[in-house]
Amino acid sequence: MLKVDGIDTYYGLGHILHSVSLTVKRGEIVCLLGRNGAGKTTTMRSIMGLTPPRRGSILFKGEPILGVKPFRISRKGIGFVPDSREVFADLSIEENLEISERRFEGRVFWDREKAYELFPALKKICSRKAGCLSGGERQMLTIARALATNPDFLLLDEPTEGLAPLVVAMLVEKIAELRSFGLTVLLAEQNQKVALGLSDRAYIIDNGAIRWHGAVGELRENEAVRKKYLLV
Amino acid sequence: MHPAIHLTLVSLIQQVLVGLGKTTTLFIVSSGLTLVLGVLRIPNISHGALYMVGAFLAYSITRMLGGGAAGFFASLLLAPLAVAFLSLLAERFLLSRLYERDHLMLLLFTFALALIFDDLVKIVWGSGYRSLPLPAMFQGSFSFLGLALPRYSLFLLCVGPLVAIGLWFLINRTKIGKISRAAAVHREMVGAVGINVGWVFAAVFMIGCFLAGLGGALVAPTQSISQGMDASIIIEAFLIVIMGGLGNVWGALLGSLIFGLTDSLGVLILPQFSIVFPYAAVIVVLLLRPSGLLKSAW
Ligand SMILES: Nc1ncnc2c1ncn2[C@@H]1O[C@H](COP(=O)(O)OP(=O)(O)OP(=O)(O)O)[C@@H](O)[C@H]1O
Ligand SMILES: [Mg+2]
């Protein structure tokens, strides 16, 4: 469904990603693991078109999306959940979802109501300003907002970072539930427990390059790789 | 009542009314400026020039339609619309290509735009000044309880709240208003949820400039319409925007009230130095609240 092939991304003069390639098949949850500053967020932003790569190619459902503007990429069906948990702080929860909602021609699976069904907690406080939410509520909202755009592919950037264990457990459950609705997910994580529990396959990124990839089971066995790239 | 006290009370009320009339045009112009500043993050120096274009257009339109009340009311709609169209062209063909650049670049560019609009006015209307009489229905004053209330100030007093309510509705109740509020803070994320930010910016820029044109059309029959009328309004509008909190439309309303009222009441206290009062008020406000009266969007 998503095929990233040899992308090089820069921030100004800083060369951050070195020939990163990865593929995600329809229905899979794939995780991108790496330490702080490894390049996970940059990879996500490259796919979303927010920091377009200078070289390489990205195919989504067979179509090239490199160089396409983020709003068009979103309309093609990629939902983006940023690591910063950036909600539209001046708007209420309801308004956050309202402006994100996008009814495509043809199949509409996700909309505001459906997103509320996944996170009933948000429905209860839907008129509250997004700027006043707790970390967990914000994260629910950024995911709900991405869903409201009716994606079939989700980029999740460290959704559990810095949240209380109970909230993490809840989010993990919801992400697993997303798969049962047919969503494909690329998940950036530092939390190995979360990532390995959810995913089918894993990529390990370090210093802007993919160092290892394989099934999650293999990674669990492979102590050496985990030690080398993931321990702080 | 003692005649002297009566006289000052009467002139006080009349000056307040005149001040509120001035407040209306100031608010209309500065709310447009602050809207563009808050959402697009562009300090639009050409806003004053667009106000001037609005005034000259209002002159020509009113004249073309016979100079009466019908021409005046038509100009109140048509002049700002023409200004909005002009600004849309400038946004689509020039400004929209520069959003990625830094603020200094944008500032310089809008300065260039101001010079271009200035010259446009010179080419079309020449360098002399024009004046437009008030339509008969707004001439003179309206007597009420012994007060002589200028009719045009009363009219402005009706227009001001209408514009304020319109803006409130636009910002809080329409989708484009909600998107603008989101884009003011998280531009990138607005694109990432599938919204074409470019068109939202174009629309907001157009609405902001429409307000500049409306301000110009409203003052056209009250003062001489001349080259240079852009310079004073842009300074006043920026002071008001800074005083109210950058990007905050309600701050612009508060700022305009302070500016307009101190301006007209100063005349009662020290007529020779009345021009000092609004600027002194700005200084006092900024000393007490350096970041503006209401929440700044920056
Ligand atoms: N805006 C920027 N300008 C310049 N360099 C940047 C910028 N953002 C990130 N970088 C650099 O790019 C590299 C990769 O950063 P990135 O945010 O992709 O890492 P990450 O894997 O997401 O880390 P974390 O786990 O901390 O979120 C880092 O070395 C970082 O310093
Ligand atoms: Mg990151």
PDB file of C-alpha atoms in Angstrom, chain B:
ATOM      1  CA  MET B   1     -29.065  73.293  35.647  1.00  0.00           C
ATOM      2  CA  HIS B   2     -26.346  75.919  35.409  1.00  0.00           C
ATOM      3  CA  PRO B   3     -25.910  76.889  31.729  1.00  0.00           C
ATOM      4  CA  ALA B   4     -22.145  76.312  31.720  1.00  0.00           C
ATOM      5  CA  ILE B   5     -22.458  72.796  33.088  1.00  0.00           C
ATOM      6  CA  HIS B   6     -25.255  72.131  30.666  1.00  0.00           C
ATOM      7  CA  LEU B   7     -23.081  73.295  27.825  1.00  0.00           C
ATOM      8  CA  THR B   8     -20.180  71.038  28.742  1.00  0.00           C
ATOM      9  CA  LEU B   9     -22.474  68.066  29.245  1.00  0.00           C
ATOM     10  CA  VAL B  10     -23.962  68.656  25.822  1.00  0.00           C
ATOM     11  CA  SER B  11     -20.588  68.993  24.169  1.00  0.00           C
ATOM     12  CA  LEU B  12     -19.349  65.938  26.052  1.00  0.00           C
ATOM     13  CA  ILE B  13     -22.166  63.804  24.706  1.00  0.00           C
ATOM     14  CA  GLN B  14     -21.690  65.190  21.225  1.00  0.00           C
ATOM     15  CA  GLN B  15     -17.960  64.552  21.307  1.00  0.00           C
ATOM     16  CA  VAL B  16     -18.511  61.012  22.550  1.00  0.00           C
ATOM     17  CA  LEU B  17     -20.780  60.447  19.585  1.00  0.00           C
ATOM     18  CA  VAL B  18     -18.228  61.891  17.177  1.00  0.00           C
ATOM     19  CA  GLY B  19     -15.580  59.732  18.836  1.00  0.00           C
ATOM     20  CA  LEU B  20     -17.705  56.622  18.420  1.00  0.00           C
ATOM     21  CA  GLY B  21     -18.133  57.472  14.746  1.00  0.00           C
ATOM     22  CA  LYS B  22     -14.369  57.703  14.402  1.00  0.00           C
ATOM     23  CA  THR B  23     -14.088  54.463  16.382  1.00  0.00           C
ATOM     24  CA  THR B  24     -16.215  52.745  13.766  1.00  0.00           C
ATOM     25  CA  THR B  25     -13.922  53.516  10.858  1.00  0.00           C
ATOM     26  CA  LEU B  26     -10.853  52.779  12.943  1.00  0.00           C
ATOM     27  CA  PHE B  27     -12.330  49.453  14.012  1.00  0.00           C
ATOM     28  CA  ILE B  28     -13.316  48.480  10.484  1.00  0.00           C
ATOM     29  CA  VAL B  29      -9.860  49.224   9.132  1.00  0.00           C
ATOM     30  CA  SER B  30      -7.860  47.779  12.015  1.00  0.00           C
ATOM     31  CA  SER B  31      -9.961  44.613  12.332  1.00  0.00           C
ATOM     32  CA  GLY B  32      -9.082  43.822   8.727  1.00  0.00           C
ATOM     33  CA  LEU B  33      -5.421  44.457   9.439  1.00  0.00           C
ATOM     34  CA  THR B  34      -5.432  42.309  12.561  1.00  0.00           C
ATOM     35  CA  LEU B  35      -7.310  39.475  10.839  1.00  0.00           C
ATOM     36  CA  VAL B  36      -4.617  39.213   8.178  1.00  0.00           C
ATOM     37  CA  LEU B  37      -1.899  39.578  10.792  1.00  0.00           C
ATOM     38  CA  GLY B  38      -3.365  36.839  12.967  1.00  0.00           C
ATOM     39  CA  VAL B  39      -4.164  34.250  10.321  1.00  0.00           C
ATOM     40  CA  LEU B  40      -1.606  34.831   7.583  1.00  0.00           C
ATOM     41  CA  ARG B  41       0.998  36.285   9.963  1.00  0.00           C
ATOM     42  CA  ILE B  42       1.594  39.135   7.573  1.00  0.00           C
ATOM     43  CA  PRO B  43       1.842  42.732   8.746  1.00  0.00           C
ATOM     44  CA  ASN B  44       0.142  44.166   5.670  1.00  0.00           C
ATOM     45  CA  ILE B  45       1.587  47.635   5.175  1.00  0.00           C
ATOM     46  CA  SER B  46      -0.448  48.073   1.997  1.00  0.00           C
ATOM     47  CA  HIS B  47      -3.632  48.013   4.100  1.00  0.00           C
ATOM     48  CA  GLY B  48      -3.574  51.818   4.327  1.00  0.00           C
ATOM     49  CA  ALA B  49      -3.112  52.172   0.579  1.00  0.00           C
ATOM     50  CA  LEU B  50      -6.093  49.887   0.023  1.00  0.00           C
ATOM     51  CA  TYR B  51      -8.120  52.104   2.359  1.00  0.00           C
ATOM     52  CA  MET B  52      -7.154  55.055   0.182  1.00  0.00           C
ATOM     53  CA  VAL B  53      -8.055  53.169  -2.990  1.00  0.00           C
ATOM     54  CA  GLY B  54     -11.416  52.429  -1.337  1.00  0.00           C
ATOM     55  CA  ALA B  55     -11.987  56.122  -0.687  1.00  0.00           C
ATOM     56  CA  PHE B  56     -11.101  57.171  -4.242  1.00  0.00           C
ATOM     57  CA  LEU B  57     -13.238  54.394  -5.687  1.00  0.00           C
ATOM     58  CA  ALA B  58     -16.137  55.452  -3.477  1.00  0.00           C
ATOM     59  CA  TYR B  59     -15.718  58.981  -4.848  1.00  0.00           C
ATOM     60  CA  SER B  60     -15.820  57.824  -8.461  1.00  0.00           C
ATOM     61  CA  ILE B  61     -18.653  55.366  -7.967  1.00  0.00           C
ATOM     62  CA  THR B  62     -20.817  57.897  -6.130  1.00  0.00           C
ATOM     63  CA  ARG B  63     -20.148  60.465  -8.854  1.00  0.00           C
ATOM     64  CA  MET B  64     -20.885  58.001 -11.619  1.00  0.00           C
ATOM     65  CA  LEU B  65     -24.208  57.128 -10.049  1.00  0.00           C
ATOM     66  CA  GLY B  66     -25.311  60.738  -9.817  1.00  0.00           C
ATOM     67  CA  GLY B  67     -23.834  61.760  -6.471  1.00  0.00           C
ATOM     68  CA  GLY B  68     -26.966  61.068  -4.428  1.00  0.00           C
ATOM     69  CA  ALA B  69     -27.791  58.699  -1.609  1.00  0.00           C
ATOM     70  CA  ALA B  70     -28.174  55.769  -4.024  1.00  0.00           C
ATOM     71  CA  GLY B  71     -24.656  56.346  -5.324  1.00  0.00           C
ATOM     72  CA  PHE B  72     -23.336  56.600  -1.778  1.00  0.00           C
ATOM     73  CA  PHE B  73     -24.898  53.323  -0.655  1.00  0.00           C
ATOM     74  CA  ALA B  74     -23.800  51.556  -3.826  1.00  0.00           C
ATOM     75  CA  SER B  75     -20.261  52.791  -3.270  1.00  0.00           C
ATOM     76  CA  LEU B  76     -20.273  51.359   0.260  1.00  0.00           C
ATOM     77  CA  LEU B  77     -20.649  47.932  -1.278  1.00  0.00           C
ATOM     78  CA  LEU B  78     -18.913  48.260  -4.636  1.00  0.00           C
ATOM     79  CA  ALA B  79     -15.762  50.100  -3.564  1.00  0.00           C
ATOM     80  CA  PRO B  80     -14.780  47.511  -0.921  1.00  0.00           C
ATOM     81  CA  LEU B  81     -15.644  44.701  -3.337  1.00  0.00           C
ATOM     82  CA  ALA B  82     -13.336  46.192  -5.941  1.00  0.00           C
ATOM     83  CA  VAL B  83     -10.601  46.566  -3.322  1.00  0.00           C
ATOM     84  CA  ALA B  84     -11.133  42.945  -2.282  1.00  0.00           C
ATOM     85  CA  PHE B  85     -10.790  41.854  -5.888  1.00  0.00           C
ATOM     86  CA  LEU B  86      -7.586  43.844  -6.282  1.00  0.00           C
ATOM     87  CA  SER B  87      -6.198  42.244  -3.130  1.00  0.00           C
ATOM     88  CA  LEU B  88      -7.171  38.794  -4.352  1.00  0.00           C
ATOM     89  CA  LEU B  89      -5.100  39.346  -7.480  1.00  0.00           C
ATOM     90  CA  ALA B  90      -2.153  40.536  -5.406  1.00  0.00           C
ATOM     91  CA  GLU B  91      -2.504  37.524  -3.096  1.00  0.00           C
ATOM     92  CA  ARG B  92      -2.899  34.861  -5.770  1.00  0.00           C
ATOM     93  CA  PHE B  93      -0.237  36.077  -8.155  1.00  0.00           C
ATOM     94  CA  LEU B  94       2.350  37.505  -5.776  1.00  0.00           C
ATOM     95  CA  LEU B  95       1.902  37.081  -2.048  1.00  0.00           C
ATOM     96  CA  SER B  96       0.940  33.395  -2.122  1.00  0.00           C
ATOM     97  CA  ARG B  97       4.354  32.584  -3.566  1.00  0.00           C
ATOM     98  CA  LEU B  98       6.102  34.103  -0.577  1.00  0.00           C
ATOM     99  CA  TYR B  99       4.451  32.433   2.425  1.00  0.00           C
ATOM    100  CA  GLU B 100       7.444  30.179   2.968  1.00  0.00           C
ATOM    101  CA  ARG B 101       9.782  33.169   3.230  1.00  0.00           C
ATOM    102  CA  ASP B 102      10.524  34.926   6.520  1.00  0.00           C
ATOM    103  CA  HIS B 103       8.591  37.821   7.986  1.00  0.00           C
ATOM    104  CA  LEU B 104      11.013  40.485   6.851  1.00  0.00           C
ATOM    105  CA  MET B 105      10.541  39.435   3.250  1.00  0.00           C
ATOM    106  CA  LEU B 106       6.748  39.555   3.600  1.00  0.00           C
ATOM    107  CA  LEU B 107       6.926  42.928   5.315  1.00  0.00           C
ATOM    108  CA  LEU B 108       9.066  44.360   2.534  1.00  0.00           C
ATOM    109  CA  PHE B 109       6.771  42.892  -0.053  1.00  0.00           C
ATOM    110  CA  THR B 110       3.631  44.462   1.407  1.00  0.00           C
ATOM    111  CA  PHE B 111       5.549  47.738   1.552  1.00  0.00           C
ATOM    112  CA  ALA B 112       6.203  47.366  -2.166  1.00  0.00           C
ATOM    113  CA  LEU B 113       2.519  46.656  -2.677  1.00  0.00           C
ATOM    114  CA  ALA B 114       1.679  49.864  -0.817  1.00  0.00           C
ATOM    115  CA  LEU B 115       3.906  51.846  -3.183  1.00  0.00           C
ATOM    116  CA  ILE B 116       2.299  50.170  -6.186  1.00  0.00           C
ATOM    117  CA  PHE B 117      -1.239  50.949  -4.977  1.00  0.00           C
ATOM    118  CA  ASP B 118      -0.162  54.528  -4.221  1.00  0.00           C
ATOM    119  CA  ASP B 119       1.048  54.955  -7.772  1.00  0.00           C
ATOM    120  CA  LEU B 120      -2.066  53.320  -9.092  1.00  0.00           C
ATOM    121  CA  VAL B 121      -4.085  56.015  -7.352  1.00  0.00           C
ATOM    122  CA  LYS B 122      -1.824  58.704  -8.849  1.00  0.00           C
ATOM    123  CA  ILE B 123      -2.246  57.273 -12.327  1.00  0.00           C
ATOM    124  CA  VAL B 124      -6.005  56.937 -12.138  1.00  0.00           C
ATOM    125  CA  TRP B 125      -7.017  59.976 -10.094  1.00  0.00           C
ATOM    126  CA  GLY B 126      -4.026  62.301 -10.467  1.00  0.00           C
ATOM    127  CA  SER B 127      -2.348  63.934  -7.518  1.00  0.00           C
ATOM    128  CA  GLY B 128      -5.016  66.490  -6.597  1.00  0.00           C
ATOM    129  CA  TYR B 129      -7.510  65.899  -3.853  1.00  0.00           C
ATOM    130  CA  ARG B 130     -11.211  65.206  -4.176  1.00  0.00           C
ATOM    131  CA  SER B 131     -14.125  65.795  -1.948  1.00  0.00           C
ATOM    132  CA  LEU B 132     -17.476  64.199  -1.799  1.00  0.00           C
ATOM    133  CA  PRO B 133     -20.518  65.760  -0.123  1.00  0.00           C
ATOM    134  CA  LEU B 134     -22.485  63.741   2.375  1.00  0.00           C
ATOM    135  CA  PRO B 135     -25.784  62.566   0.948  1.00  0.00           C
ATOM    136  CA  ALA B 136     -28.574  64.947   1.966  1.00  0.00           C
ATOM    137  CA  MET B 137     -30.082  62.460   4.413  1.00  0.00           C
ATOM    138  CA  PHE B 138     -26.871  62.468   6.476  1.00  0.00           C
ATOM    139  CA  GLN B 139     -26.220  66.192   6.447  1.00  0.00           C
ATOM    140  CA  GLY B 140     -26.652  68.237   9.587  1.00  0.00           C
ATOM    141  CA  SER B 141     -27.668  66.948  12.940  1.00  0.00           C
ATOM    142  CA  PHE B 142     -30.537  65.286  14.558  1.00  0.00           C
ATOM    143  CA  SER B 143     -31.968  67.137  17.556  1.00  0.00           C
ATOM    144  CA  PHE B 144     -32.735  65.063  20.543  1.00  0.00           C
ATOM    145  CA  LEU B 145     -33.397  66.417  24.052  1.00  0.00           C
ATOM    146  CA  GLY B 146     -31.642  69.615  23.136  1.00  0.00           C
ATOM    147  CA  LEU B 147     -28.630  67.726  21.762  1.00  0.00           C
ATOM    148  CA  ALA B 148     -27.490  68.189  18.186  1.00  0.00           C
ATOM    149  CA  LEU B 149     -26.308  64.750  17.141  1.00  0.00           C
ATOM    150  CA  PRO B 150     -24.497  64.620  13.772  1.00  0.00           C
ATOM    151  CA  ARG B 151     -26.508  62.310  11.539  1.00  0.00           C
ATOM    152  CA  TYR B 152     -23.522  60.708   9.884  1.00  0.00           C
ATOM    153  CA  SER B 153     -21.994  59.793  13.240  1.00  0.00           C
ATOM    154  CA  LEU B 154     -25.287  58.138  14.139  1.00  0.00           C
ATOM    155  CA  PHE B 155     -25.143  56.224  10.873  1.00  0.00           C
ATOM    156  CA  LEU B 156     -21.568  55.103  11.578  1.00  0.00           C
ATOM    157  CA  LEU B 157     -22.723  54.038  15.008  1.00  0.00           C
ATOM    158  CA  CYS B 158     -25.119  51.605  13.339  1.00  0.00           C
ATOM    159  CA  VAL B 159     -22.557  50.310  10.839  1.00  0.00           C
ATOM    160  CA  GLY B 160     -19.897  49.567  13.479  1.00  0.00           C
ATOM    161  CA  PRO B 161     -21.879  46.986  15.450  1.00  0.00           C
ATOM    162  CA  LEU B 162     -23.120  45.405  12.224  1.00  0.00           C
ATOM    163  CA  VAL B 163     -19.550  44.840  11.081  1.00  0.00           C
ATOM    164  CA  ALA B 164     -18.559  43.586  14.540  1.00  0.00           C
ATOM    165  CA  ILE B 165     -21.439  41.086  14.595  1.00  0.00           C
ATOM    166  CA  GLY B 166     -20.617  40.023  11.056  1.00  0.00           C
ATOM    167  CA  LEU B 167     -17.015  39.408  12.007  1.00  0.00           C
ATOM    168  CA  TRP B 168     -18.007  37.547  15.150  1.00  0.00           C
ATOM    169  CA  PHE B 169     -20.247  35.302  13.069  1.00  0.00           C
ATOM    170  CA  LEU B 170     -17.569  34.765  10.460  1.00  0.00           C
ATOM    171  CA  ILE B 171     -14.896  33.851  12.986  1.00  0.00           C
ATOM    172  CA  ASN B 172     -16.952  31.715  15.349  1.00  0.00           C
ATOM    173  CA  ARG B 173     -19.728  30.208  13.320  1.00  0.00           C
ATOM    174  CA  THR B 174     -18.465  29.575   9.821  1.00  0.00           C
ATOM    175  CA  LYS B 175     -16.173  26.810   8.714  1.00  0.00           C
ATOM    176  CA  ILE B 176     -13.719  29.216   7.156  1.00  0.00           C
ATOM    177  CA  GLY B 177     -13.567  31.145  10.425  1.00  0.00           C
ATOM    178  CA  LYS B 178     -12.838  27.985  12.390  1.00  0.00           C
ATOM    179  CA  ILE B 179     -10.191  26.939   9.893  1.00  0.00           C
ATOM    180  CA  SER B 180      -8.629  30.405  10.143  1.00  0.00           C
ATOM    181  CA  ARG B 181      -8.433  30.143  13.909  1.00  0.00           C
ATOM    182  CA  ALA B 182      -6.745  26.778  13.552  1.00  0.00           C
ATOM    183  CA  ALA B 183      -4.407  28.009  10.808  1.00  0.00           C
ATOM    184  CA  ALA B 184      -3.366  31.018  12.864  1.00  0.00           C
ATOM    185  CA  VAL B 185      -1.611  28.677  15.268  1.00  0.00           C
ATOM    186  CA  HIS B 186      -1.037  25.369  13.476  1.00  0.00           C
ATOM    187  CA  ARG B 187      -0.758  26.120   9.800  1.00  0.00           C
ATOM    188  CA  GLU B 188       1.057  22.915   8.952  1.00  0.00           C
ATOM    189  CA  MET B 189      -1.442  20.669  10.708  1.00  0.00           C
ATOM    190  CA  VAL B 190      -4.359  22.314   8.894  1.00  0.00           C
ATOM    191  CA  GLY B 191      -2.797  21.160   5.637  1.00  0.00           C
ATOM    192  CA  ALA B 192      -2.207  17.711   7.085  1.00  0.00           C
ATOM    193  CA  VAL B 193      -5.939  17.200   7.736  1.00  0.00           C
ATOM    194  CA  GLY B 194      -6.645  17.811   4.069  1.00  0.00           C
ATOM    195  CA  ILE B 195      -7.516  21.501   3.998  1.00  0.00           C
ATOM    196  CA  ASN B 196      -6.132  23.600   1.161  1.00  0.00           C
ATOM    197  CA  VAL B 197      -4.658  26.345   3.314  1.00  0.00           C
ATOM    198  CA  GLY B 198      -3.829  28.465   0.282  1.00  0.00           C
ATOM    199  CA  TRP B 199      -7.456  29.217  -0.464  1.00  0.00           C
ATOM    200  CA  VAL B 200      -8.246  29.879   3.171  1.00  0.00           C
ATOM    201  CA  PHE B 201      -5.442  32.441   3.239  1.00  0.00           C
ATOM    202  CA  ALA B 202      -6.670  34.021   0.026  1.00  0.00           C
ATOM    203  CA  ALA B 203     -10.175  34.332   1.445  1.00  0.00           C
ATOM    204  CA  VAL B 204      -9.003  35.814   4.739  1.00  0.00           C
ATOM    205  CA  PHE B 205      -6.713  38.265   2.953  1.00  0.00           C
ATOM    206  CA  MET B 206      -9.598  39.297   0.753  1.00  0.00           C
ATOM    207  CA  ILE B 207     -11.936  39.800   3.720  1.00  0.00           C
ATOM    208  CA  GLY B 208      -9.281  41.839   5.527  1.00  0.00           C
ATOM    209  CA  CYS B 209      -8.748  44.074   2.510  1.00  0.00           C
ATOM    210  CA  PHE B 210     -12.491  44.377   1.948  1.00  0.00           C
ATOM    211  CA  LEU B 211     -12.619  45.968   5.401  1.00  0.00           C
ATOM    212  CA  ALA B 212      -9.852  48.418   4.438  1.00  0.00           C
ATOM    213  CA  GLY B 213     -11.891  49.409   1.383  1.00  0.00           C
ATOM    214  CA  LEU B 214     -15.070  49.723   3.440  1.00  0.00           C
ATOM    215  CA  GLY B 215     -13.276  52.002   5.893  1.00  0.00           C
ATOM    216  CA  GLY B 216     -12.112  54.162   3.000  1.00  0.00           C
ATOM    217  CA  ALA B 217     -15.583  54.324   1.487  1.00  0.00           C
ATOM    218  CA  LEU B 218     -17.094  55.306   4.857  1.00  0.00           C
ATOM    219  CA  VAL B 219     -14.724  58.234   5.421  1.00  0.00           C
ATOM    220  CA  ALA B 220     -14.850  59.427   1.802  1.00  0.00           C
ATOM    221  CA  PRO B 221     -17.692  61.925   2.372  1.00  0.00           C
ATOM    222  CA  THR B 222     -16.239  63.214   5.647  1.00  0.00           C
ATOM    223  CA  GLN B 223     -12.765  64.373   4.703  1.00  0.00           C
ATOM    224  CA  SER B 224     -10.728  65.381   1.698  1.00  0.00           C
ATOM    225  CA  ILE B 225      -9.764  62.340  -0.305  1.00  0.00           C
ATOM    226  CA  SER B 226      -6.098  62.716  -1.048  1.00  0.00           C
ATOM    227  CA  GLN B 227      -2.745  61.096  -1.577  1.00  0.00           C
ATOM    228  CA  GLY B 228      -1.269  60.613   1.844  1.00  0.00           C
ATOM    229  CA  MET B 229      -4.486  59.634   3.594  1.00  0.00           C
ATOM    230  CA  ASP B 230      -3.019  56.120   3.670  1.00  0.00           C
ATOM    231  CA  ALA B 231      -0.047  57.146   5.797  1.00  0.00           C
ATOM    232  CA  SER B 232      -1.996  58.358   8.808  1.00  0.00           C
ATOM    233  CA  ILE B 233      -4.498  55.499   8.843  1.00  0.00           C
ATOM    234  CA  ILE B 234      -1.871  52.783   8.627  1.00  0.00           C
ATOM    235  CA  ILE B 235      -0.031  54.215  11.621  1.00  0.00           C
ATOM    236  CA  GLU B 236      -3.240  54.482  13.618  1.00  0.00           C
ATOM    237  CA  ALA B 237      -4.362  51.008  12.600  1.00  0.00           C
ATOM    238  CA  PHE B 238      -1.058  49.411  13.551  1.00  0.00           C
ATOM    239  CA  LEU B 239      -1.077  51.199  16.912  1.00  0.00           C
ATOM    240  CA  ILE B 240      -4.598  49.944  17.545  1.00  0.00           C
ATOM    241  CA  VAL B 241      -3.690  46.403  16.558  1.00  0.00           C
ATOM    242  CA  ILE B 242      -0.641  46.444  18.811  1.00  0.00           C
ATOM    243  CA  MET B 243      -2.646  47.949  21.649  1.00  0.00           C
ATOM    244  CA  GLY B 244      -5.419  45.368  21.323  1.00  0.00           C
ATOM    245  CA  GLY B 245      -3.197  42.291  20.977  1.00  0.00           C
ATOM    246  CA  LEU B 246      -1.878  41.122  17.603  1.00  0.00           C
ATOM    247  CA  GLY B 247      -4.404  39.200  15.572  1.00  0.00           C
ATOM    248  CA  ASN B 248      -7.252  39.726  18.037  1.00  0.00           C
ATOM    249  CA  VAL B 249     -10.329  41.274  16.423  1.00  0.00           C
ATOM    250  CA  TRP B 250     -11.908  42.152  19.793  1.00  0.00           C
ATOM    251  CA  GLY B 251      -8.637  43.739  20.806  1.00  0.00           C
ATOM    252  CA  ALA B 252      -8.914  45.892  17.696  1.00  0.00           C
ATOM    253  CA  LEU B 253     -12.390  46.917  18.841  1.00  0.00           C
ATOM    254  CA  LEU B 254     -11.117  47.896  22.283  1.00  0.00           C
ATOM    255  CA  GLY B 255      -8.121  49.684  20.809  1.00  0.00           C
ATOM    256  CA  SER B 256     -10.318  51.609  18.387  1.00  0.00           C
ATOM    257  CA  LEU B 257     -12.597  52.679  21.219  1.00  0.00           C
ATOM    258  CA  ILE B 258      -9.670  53.973  23.229  1.00  0.00           C
ATOM    259  CA  PHE B 259      -8.128  55.678  20.217  1.00  0.00           C
ATOM    260  CA  GLY B 260     -11.351  57.172  18.888  1.00  0.00           C
ATOM    261  CA  LEU B 261     -12.653  58.409  22.236  1.00  0.00           C
ATOM    262  CA  THR B 262      -9.403  59.922  23.495  1.00  0.00           C
ATOM    263  CA  ASP B 263      -9.094  61.638  20.130  1.00  0.00           C
ATOM    264  CA  SER B 264     -12.501  63.289  20.293  1.00  0.00           C
ATOM    265  CA  LEU B 265     -12.550  63.971  24.030  1.00  0.00           C
ATOM    266  CA  GLY B 266      -9.085  65.493  23.902  1.00  0.00           C
ATOM    267  CA  VAL B 267     -10.587  68.299  21.870  1.00  0.00           C
ATOM    268  CA  LEU B 268     -12.659  69.283  24.895  1.00  0.00           C
ATOM    269  CA  ILE B 269      -9.709  69.370  27.247  1.00  0.00           C
ATOM    270  CA  LEU B 270      -6.830  70.851  25.274  1.00  0.00           C
ATOM    271  CA  PRO B 271      -7.989  71.692  21.764  1.00  0.00           C
ATOM    272  CA  GLN B 272      -4.516  72.785  20.584  1.00  0.00           C
ATOM    273  CA  PHE B 273      -2.925  69.512  21.646  1.00  0.00           C
ATOM    274  CA  SER B 274      -5.812  67.153  21.034  1.00  0.00           C
ATOM    275  CA  ILE B 275      -3.788  65.075  18.582  1.00  0.00           C
ATOM    276  CA  VAL B 276      -1.507  64.006  21.436  1.00  0.00           C
ATOM    277  CA  PHE B 277      -4.181  62.245  23.460  1.00  0.00           C
ATOM    278  CA  PRO B 278      -4.690  59.046  21.468  1.00  0.00           C
ATOM    279  CA  TYR B 279      -0.939  58.497  21.213  1.00  0.00           C
ATOM    280  CA  ALA B 280      -0.523  59.119  24.923  1.00  0.00           C
ATOM    281  CA  ALA B 281      -3.260  56.530  25.503  1.00  0.00           C
ATOM    282  CA  VAL B 282      -1.356  54.019  23.394  1.00  0.00           C
ATOM    283  CA  ILE B 283       1.768  54.593  25.464  1.00  0.00           C
ATOM    284  CA  VAL B 284      -0.122  54.174  28.741  1.00  0.00           C
ATOM    285  CA  VAL B 285      -1.775  50.956  27.544  1.00  0.00           C
ATOM    286  CA  LEU B 286       1.511  49.499  26.350  1.00  0.00           C
ATOM    287  CA  LEU B 287       3.295  50.448  29.566  1.00  0.00           C
ATOM    288  CA  LEU B 288       0.628  48.644  31.568  1.00  0.00           C
ATOM    289  CA  ARG B 289       0.161  45.733  29.174  1.00  0.00           C
ATOM    290  CA  PRO B 290       3.136  45.407  26.850  1.00  0.00           C
ATOM    291  CA  SER B 291       1.643  42.489  24.934  1.00  0.00           C
ATOM    292  CA  GLY B 292      -1.679  44.207  24.328  1.00  0.00           C
ATOM    293  CA  LEU B 293      -5.047  44.298  26.037  1.00  0.00           C
ATOM    294  CA  LEU B 294      -6.342  40.942  24.836  1.00  0.00           C
ATOM    295  CA  LYS B 295      -4.688  37.669  23.957  1.00  0.00           C
ATOM    296  CA  SER B 296      -2.297  37.979  21.075  1.00  0.00           C
ATOM    297  CA  ALA B 297      -2.294  35.293  18.392  1.00  0.00           C
ATOM    298  CA  TRP B 298       1.478  35.537  18.033  1.00  0.00           C
TER     299      TRP B 298
END
